[in-house]
Each structure stands twice: as structure tokens, then as C-alpha cells.
PDB file of C-alpha atoms in Angstrom:
ATOM      1  CA  UNK A1254      -0.103  -0.193  -0.268  1.00 61.00           C
ATOM      2  CA  UNK A1255       3.577   2.776   0.564  1.00 63.00           C
ATOM      3  CA  UNK A1256       4.105   1.750  -2.335  1.00 59.00           C
ATOM      4  CA  UNK A1257       1.331   2.466  -4.979  1.00 65.00           C
ATOM      5  CA  UNK A1258       1.461   5.793  -2.648  1.00 61.00           C
ATOM      6  CA  UNK A1259       4.529   6.331  -4.035  1.00 60.00           C
ATOM      7  CA  UNK A1260       4.268   5.199  -6.655  1.00 59.00           C
ATOM      8  CA  UNK A1261       1.093   7.006  -7.404  1.00 65.00           C
ATOM      9  CA  UNK A1262       2.188  10.841  -5.943  1.00 67.00           C
ATOM     10  CA  UNK A1263       5.840  10.947  -7.891  1.00 70.00           C
ATOM     11  CA  UNK A1264       4.847   9.036 -11.285  1.00 79.00           C
ATOM     12  CA  UNK A1265       2.971  11.038 -14.397  1.00 84.00           C
ATOM     13  CA  UNK A1266       2.024  10.777 -17.949  1.00 88.00           C
ATOM     14  CA  UNK A1267       2.496  13.878 -19.419  1.00 91.00           C
ATOM     15  CA  UNK A1268       0.910  14.530 -22.545  1.00 93.00           C
ATOM     16  CA  UNK A1269       1.879  16.635 -25.748  1.00 94.00           C
ATOM     17  CA  UNK A1270      -0.960  17.908 -27.992  1.00 95.00           C
ATOM     18  CA  UNK A1271      -1.677  18.044 -31.641  1.00 96.00           C
ATOM     19  CA  UNK A1272       0.750  20.691 -32.932  1.00 96.00           C
ATOM     20  CA  UNK A1273       3.180  20.244 -30.823  1.00 95.00           C
ATOM     21  CA  UNK A1274       6.242  18.415 -29.541  1.00 96.00           C
ATOM     22  CA  UNK A1275       7.007  17.298 -26.516  1.00 95.00           C
ATOM     23  CA  UNK A1276      10.274  16.562 -25.006  1.00 94.00           C
ATOM     24  CA  UNK A1277      10.215  14.624 -21.770  1.00 95.00           C
ATOM     25  CA  UNK A1278      12.870  14.547 -19.478  1.00 93.00           C
ATOM     26  CA  UNK A1279      13.052  12.502 -15.777  1.00 91.00           C
ATOM     27  CA  UNK A1280      13.030  14.703 -12.807  1.00 86.00           C
ATOM     28  CA  UNK A1281      15.138  13.227  -9.682  1.00 83.00           C
ATOM     29  CA  UNK A1282      14.827  13.383  -6.182  1.00 80.00           C
ATOM     30  CA  UNK A1283      18.508  13.349  -6.229  1.00 83.00           C
ATOM     31  CA  UNK A1284      21.158  14.447  -7.847  1.00 82.00           C
ATOM     32  CA  UNK A1285      19.973  15.092 -12.252  1.00 87.00           C
ATOM     33  CA  UNK A1286      17.102  15.413 -14.209  1.00 84.00           C
ATOM     34  CA  UNK A1287      18.135  13.937 -17.652  1.00 91.00           C
ATOM     35  CA  UNK A1288      15.950  13.889 -20.556  1.00 94.00           C
ATOM     36  CA  UNK A1289      14.586  10.648 -21.914  1.00 95.00           C
ATOM     37  CA  UNK A1290      13.065  11.655 -25.350  1.00 95.00           C
ATOM     38  CA  UNK A1291      11.037  13.943 -27.773  1.00 97.00           C
ATOM     39  CA  UNK A1292       7.478  13.029 -28.392  1.00 97.00           C
ATOM     40  CA  UNK A1293       4.966  14.306 -31.818  1.00 96.00           C
ATOM     41  CA  UNK A1294       0.977  14.319 -30.192  1.00 92.00           C
ATOM     42  CA  UNK A1295      -1.142  13.038 -29.521  1.00 97.00           C
ATOM     43  CA  UNK A1296       0.729  11.618 -27.129  1.00 94.00           C
ATOM     44  CA  UNK A1297       1.686  10.691 -24.527  1.00 90.00           C
ATOM     45  CA  UNK A1298       5.098   8.448 -22.638  1.00 88.00           C
ATOM     46  CA  UNK A1299       2.699   6.070 -20.180  1.00 85.00           C
ATOM     47  CA  UNK A1300       3.300   6.272 -16.676  1.00 85.00           C
ATOM     48  CA  UNK A1301       6.690   6.686 -15.660  1.00 87.00           C
ATOM     49  CA  UNK A1302       8.673   8.135 -12.589  1.00 81.00           C
ATOM     50  CA  UNK A1303       8.626  11.238 -12.355  1.00 89.00           C
ATOM     51  CA  UNK A1304       8.187  12.375 -16.362  1.00 91.00           C
ATOM     52  CA  UNK A1305       7.335  15.518 -17.423  1.00 91.00           C
ATOM     53  CA  UNK A1306       7.465  16.881 -20.345  1.00 92.00           C
ATOM     54  CA  UNK A1307       7.448  20.660 -21.830  1.00 91.00           C
ATOM     55  CA  UNK A1308       5.576  20.760 -25.614  1.00 92.00           C
ATOM     56  CA  UNK A1309       6.489  23.530 -28.318  1.00 93.00           C
ATOM     57  CA  UNK A1310       5.239  24.011 -30.599  1.00 94.00           C
ATOM     58  CA  UNK A1311       5.908  23.205 -34.394  1.00 96.00           C
ATOM     59  CA  UNK A1312       3.123  24.707 -35.891  1.00 96.00           C
ATOM     60  CA  UNK A1313       3.616  29.200 -37.754  1.00 96.00           C
ATOM     61  CA  UNK A1314       2.952  31.535 -35.644  1.00 94.00           C
ATOM     62  CA  UNK A1315       2.935  34.843 -37.606  1.00 93.00           C
ATOM     63  CA  UNK A1316       5.403  37.546 -35.728  1.00 91.00           C
ATOM     64  CA  UNK A1317       4.559  42.181 -36.673  1.00 92.00           C
ATOM     65  CA  UNK A1318       7.529  44.090 -36.383  1.00 92.00           C
ATOM     66  CA  UNK A1319       5.903  47.108 -36.692  1.00 94.00           C
ATOM     67  CA  UNK A1320       8.350  51.041 -38.249  1.00 94.00           C
ATOM     68  CA  UNK A1321       5.966  53.333 -37.070  1.00 92.00           C
ATOM     69  CA  UNK A1322       6.350  56.085 -35.308  1.00 90.00           C
ATOM     70  CA  UNK A1323       9.949  57.494 -32.922  1.00 89.00           C
ATOM     71  CA  UNK A1324      10.856  53.888 -34.916  1.00 90.00           C
ATOM     72  CA  UNK A1325      10.343  54.769 -38.169  1.00 92.00           C
ATOM     73  CA  UNK A1326      12.600  55.116 -41.350  1.00 93.00           C
ATOM     74  CA  UNK A1327      14.581  56.960 -43.050  1.00 93.00           C
ATOM     75  CA  UNK A1328      14.220  56.899 -47.076  1.00 93.00           C
ATOM     76  CA  UNK A1329      17.398  57.052 -49.276  1.00 94.00           C
ATOM     77  CA  UNK A1330      15.824  60.609 -50.304  1.00 93.00           C
ATOM     78  CA  UNK A1331      15.734  61.552 -46.306  1.00 91.00           C
ATOM     79  CA  UNK A1332      11.595  60.137 -46.441  1.00 92.00           C
ATOM     80  CA  UNK A1333      10.188  59.444 -43.180  1.00 93.00           C
ATOM     81  CA  UNK A1334       9.096  55.875 -43.976  1.00 93.00           C
ATOM     82  CA  UNK A1335       6.471  53.834 -41.563  1.00 94.00           C
ATOM     83  CA  UNK A1336       5.429  50.206 -42.347  1.00 94.00           C
ATOM     84  CA  UNK A1337       5.474  47.145 -40.468  1.00 95.00           C
ATOM     85  CA  UNK A1338       7.323  43.362 -41.314  1.00 95.00           C
ATOM     86  CA  UNK A1339       4.785  39.958 -41.362  1.00 96.00           C
ATOM     87  CA  UNK A1340       7.044  36.796 -40.604  1.00 96.00           C
ATOM     88  CA  UNK A1341       5.871  34.168 -40.596  1.00 97.00           C
ATOM     89  CA  UNK A1342       8.041  31.215 -38.323  1.00 96.00           C
ATOM     90  CA  UNK A1343       8.207  28.322 -36.664  1.00 97.00           C
ATOM     91  CA  UNK A1344      10.432  25.878 -34.982  1.00 97.00           C
ATOM     92  CA  UNK A1345      11.019  22.771 -36.577  1.00 97.00           C
ATOM     93  CA  UNK A1346       9.847  19.262 -35.523  1.00 97.00           C
ATOM     94  CA  UNK A1347      13.023  17.113 -35.549  1.00 97.00           C
ATOM     95  CA  UNK A1348      15.561  20.991 -33.773  1.00 97.00           C
ATOM     96  CA  UNK A1349      13.116  20.253 -30.757  1.00 96.00           C
ATOM     97  CA  UNK A1350      15.878  19.452 -28.308  1.00 96.00           C
ATOM     98  CA  UNK A1351      18.492  21.782 -29.864  1.00 96.00           C
ATOM     99  CA  UNK A1352      15.630  24.695 -29.578  1.00 95.00           C
ATOM    100  CA  UNK A1353      15.009  23.758 -25.753  1.00 92.00           C
ATOM    101  CA  UNK A1354      18.392  22.862 -24.746  1.00 92.00           C
ATOM    102  CA  UNK A1355      19.933  26.319 -26.448  1.00 92.00           C
ATOM    103  CA  UNK A1356      17.507  27.936 -27.877  1.00 91.00           C
ATOM    104  CA  UNK A1357      15.196  29.184 -25.074  1.00 86.00           C
ATOM    105  CA  UNK A1358      14.213  29.420 -21.628  1.00 77.00           C
ATOM    106  CA  UNK A1359      12.773  27.242 -19.343  1.00 65.00           C
ATOM    107  CA  UNK A1360      11.101  30.471 -17.075  1.00 56.00           C
ATOM    108  CA  UNK A1361       9.057  32.147 -19.602  1.00 50.00           C
ATOM    109  CA  UNK A1362       6.254  30.212 -18.612  1.00 51.00           C
ATOM    110  CA  UNK A1363       3.498  27.022 -19.250  1.00 60.00           C
ATOM    111  CA  UNK A1364       1.196  29.312 -20.648  1.00 64.00           C
ATOM    112  CA  UNK A1365       1.241  27.277 -24.550  1.00 64.00           C
ATOM    113  CA  UNK A1366       3.218  29.501 -27.667  1.00 66.00           C
ATOM    114  CA  UNK A1367       4.509  31.880 -24.508  1.00 81.00           C
ATOM    115  CA  UNK A1368       8.161  29.982 -24.738  1.00 85.00           C
ATOM    116  CA  UNK A1369       8.707  29.217 -29.217  1.00 89.00           C
ATOM    117  CA  UNK A1370       7.610  33.699 -28.452  1.00 87.00           C
ATOM    118  CA  UNK A1371      10.500  34.583 -26.318  1.00 87.00           C
ATOM    119  CA  UNK A1372      13.271  32.436 -27.964  1.00 90.00           C
ATOM    120  CA  UNK A1373      11.950  33.860 -31.751  1.00 91.00           C
ATOM    121  CA  UNK A1374      12.594  38.001 -30.043  1.00 89.00           C
ATOM    122  CA  UNK A1375      16.070  36.488 -28.245  1.00 89.00           C
ATOM    123  CA  UNK A1376      17.738  35.107 -31.353  1.00 92.00           C
ATOM    124  CA  UNK A1377      15.115  37.082 -34.705  1.00 93.00           C
ATOM    125  CA  UNK A1378      13.965  40.166 -33.827  1.00 91.00           C
ATOM    126  CA  UNK A1379      16.676  42.304 -33.590  1.00 92.00           C
ATOM    127  CA  UNK A1380      18.779  40.546 -36.869  1.00 95.00           C
ATOM    128  CA  UNK A1381      14.676  40.433 -38.446  1.00 95.00           C
ATOM    129  CA  UNK A1382      14.485  44.488 -37.479  1.00 94.00           C
ATOM    130  CA  UNK A1383      18.093  45.417 -39.199  1.00 95.00           C
ATOM    131  CA  UNK A1384      17.788  43.526 -42.580  1.00 96.00           C
ATOM    132  CA  UNK A1385      14.604  44.906 -42.603  1.00 95.00           C
ATOM    133  CA  UNK A1386      15.606  48.499 -41.832  1.00 95.00           C
ATOM    134  CA  UNK A1387      18.718  47.847 -44.498  1.00 96.00           C
ATOM    135  CA  UNK A1388      16.494  47.164 -47.568  1.00 95.00           C
ATOM    136  CA  UNK A1389      13.931  50.163 -47.377  1.00 95.00           C
ATOM    137  CA  UNK A1390      15.991  52.140 -46.962  1.00 95.00           C
ATOM    138  CA  UNK A1391      18.241  51.849 -50.470  1.00 96.00           C
ATOM    139  CA  UNK A1392      15.221  52.745 -51.913  1.00 95.00           C
ATOM    140  CA  UNK A1393      13.599  56.806 -52.469  1.00 94.00           C
ATOM    141  CA  UNK A1394      10.425  56.810 -51.108  1.00 89.00           C
ATOM    142  CA  UNK A1395       7.810  56.890 -54.317  1.00 87.00           C
ATOM    143  CA  UNK A1396       9.974  53.828 -54.884  1.00 92.00           C
ATOM    144  CA  UNK A1397       9.245  51.782 -51.953  1.00 92.00           C
ATOM    145  CA  UNK A1398       5.773  51.000 -52.397  1.00 89.00           C
ATOM    146  CA  UNK A1399       6.414  49.596 -55.756  1.00 92.00           C
ATOM    147  CA  UNK A1400       9.693  47.454 -54.196  1.00 94.00           C
ATOM    148  CA  UNK A1401       7.529  45.817 -52.352  1.00 94.00           C
ATOM    149  CA  UNK A1402       7.612  42.716 -52.696  1.00 95.00           C
ATOM    150  CA  UNK A1403      11.533  43.124 -53.884  1.00 96.00           C
ATOM    151  CA  UNK A1404      12.087  44.032 -50.391  1.00 96.00           C
ATOM    152  CA  UNK A1405      10.539  41.278 -48.905  1.00 96.00           C
ATOM    153  CA  UNK A1406      12.317  38.649 -50.898  1.00 97.00           C
ATOM    154  CA  UNK A1407      16.237  40.195 -49.625  1.00 97.00           C
ATOM    155  CA  UNK A1408      14.776  40.354 -46.057  1.00 97.00           C
ATOM    156  CA  UNK A1409      13.258  36.415 -46.542  1.00 97.00           C
ATOM    157  CA  UNK A1410      16.474  35.300 -47.868  1.00 98.00           C
ATOM    158  CA  UNK A1411      18.622  37.377 -45.592  1.00 97.00           C
ATOM    159  CA  UNK A1412      15.740  35.844 -42.419  1.00 97.00           C
ATOM    160  CA  UNK A1413      16.242  32.682 -43.678  1.00 98.00           C
ATOM    161  CA  UNK A1414      19.907  32.379 -43.494  1.00 98.00           C
ATOM    162  CA  UNK A1415      20.902  33.647 -40.353  1.00 97.00           C
ATOM    163  CA  UNK A1416      17.958  30.198 -39.079  1.00 97.00           C
ATOM    164  CA  UNK A1417      19.799  28.265 -40.858  1.00 97.00           C
ATOM    165  CA  UNK A1418      21.772  25.292 -38.975  1.00 96.00           C
ATOM    166  CA  UNK A1419      18.813  27.052 -36.183  1.00 96.00           C
ATOM    167  CA  UNK A1420      15.493  25.202 -34.915  1.00 97.00           C
ATOM    168  CA  UNK A1421      14.033  27.701 -36.695  1.00 96.00           C
ATOM    169  CA  UNK A1422      12.430  28.034 -39.690  1.00 97.00           C
ATOM    170  CA  UNK A1423      11.376  30.581 -41.559  1.00 97.00           C
ATOM    171  CA  UNK A1424       8.121  30.576 -43.789  1.00 97.00           C
ATOM    172  CA  UNK A1425       7.571  34.601 -45.568  1.00 97.00           C
ATOM    173  CA  UNK A1426       7.906  37.759 -44.878  1.00 96.00           C
ATOM    174  CA  UNK A1427       5.222  40.146 -45.948  1.00 94.00           C
ATOM    175  CA  UNK A1428       6.328  44.486 -45.652  1.00 93.00           C
ATOM    176  CA  UNK A1429       2.898  45.964 -45.368  1.00 88.00           C
ATOM    177  CA  UNK A1430       0.722  48.611 -44.876  1.00 85.00           C
ATOM    178  CA  UNK A1431       3.454  51.758 -45.790  1.00 90.00           C
ATOM    179  CA  UNK A1432       2.169  55.006 -44.970  1.00 89.00           C
ATOM    180  CA  UNK A1433       3.517  58.765 -46.019  1.00 86.00           C
ATOM    181  CA  UNK A1434       3.876  61.741 -43.358  1.00 80.00           C
ATOM    182  CA  UNK A1435       0.922  63.066 -43.505  1.00 72.00           C
ATOM    183  CA  UNK A1436       2.411  66.241 -45.967  1.00 64.00           C
ATOM    184  CA  UNK A1437       3.359  64.305 -48.780  1.00 60.00           C
ATOM    185  CA  UNK A1438      -0.060  61.758 -48.446  1.00 55.00           C
ATOM    186  CA  UNK A1439      -2.638  64.905 -48.611  1.00 52.00           C
ATOM    187  CA  UNK A1440       0.097  66.618 -51.226  1.00 56.00           C
ATOM    188  CA  UNK A1441      -0.858  63.751 -53.444  1.00 55.00           C
ATOM    189  CA  UNK A1442      -5.142  62.893 -52.690  1.00 56.00           C
ATOM    190  CA  UNK A1443      -5.304  67.095 -53.571  1.00 56.00           C
TER     191      UNK A1443
END
């Protein structure tokens, strides 16, 4: 009876939902925790002693980076341009172990998606901001709307290069919502 109570207290059957890959590890009362394996949802490991799972979403996310207000960019002709970069990305299922062990910090909470978003922000956010800024600044203000696809393709290529060999897969980059200063917009509208 005592053994059954101890087993029930320390044994778990961690579940991974669909769209996630679970990083399964075995905790320890003494010594170190150890990596057990990955499980692709929907699945569970079965009941084991001190097992726990960190679920990592492997479905696409869209990350929007605004360049508005104080973050607006000066075009080649010194015209201040506002726009948004939309980055579609995901964690590669086969790289979840690398992601958990080298790119994330587990104190980001248990809220679904938070772990992935925070880790992406640490590793990819500033480089992608730089790529967007660099590519927009190559053109005069009036050219930007005509070259929007080219700008997006160049940012995408640079982001994919940055993500190469990492757990991140960059699926698409879209440049959108280009806004000129109101003085320019009002003059064109007349």
C-alpha cells in the first residue's frame, strides 16, 4: 500500500497535444534530471517515474514588427516611412531538443506559445529589424511601394540565412502597411 502511494505521488503520464512536440525529461529527487526523448502530439509517454514534458509548438507563428512613430525609417531621399514587417516562422519538429537546450529558457512560463515567442525574440528579432531597415533605406520614398515584393524577398533571404542550422524555419516575410508622412499623403491626394 505504501509503495502504491509513493508510485502514485511520483509517477506521471505527460501528454503532448496535437501541433506540438514534447521534450520529455525525467526529474530526480537526488542527482540530475535527464533527457528521455521527444514525443509528437497527440501522444503521451505512458506512466513513468518523475517524467515531465515541455511542449513546443511546431505550427507557424506570425510575428509583426512595426516601424512606426519613433521607429519609422528614413528612405534614401530622407523621407520618413512607416511600415510593418510580418514574419511567418516555426520551430522545426526535428530540432525541438536543440531548441529547448540551446535557444530557450524554461522560466518563460507554461503559457502555450510563450516559450517559442520569447526565444524567437531573443535570437531573431533584432537581426530581422536590421534587415528590414537596411532594405527599405536603399530606395527613395516613392519607389518603396513599387519595390515592396523585392524588399520582402531580400529580407526573407537574409532571415533564412540567419536561421540556417538553427531550430527556426522562416516561411515568409511580407512588408506591408507602408505609410508616408501626412504632408506627402495630403499633397498626393489633392
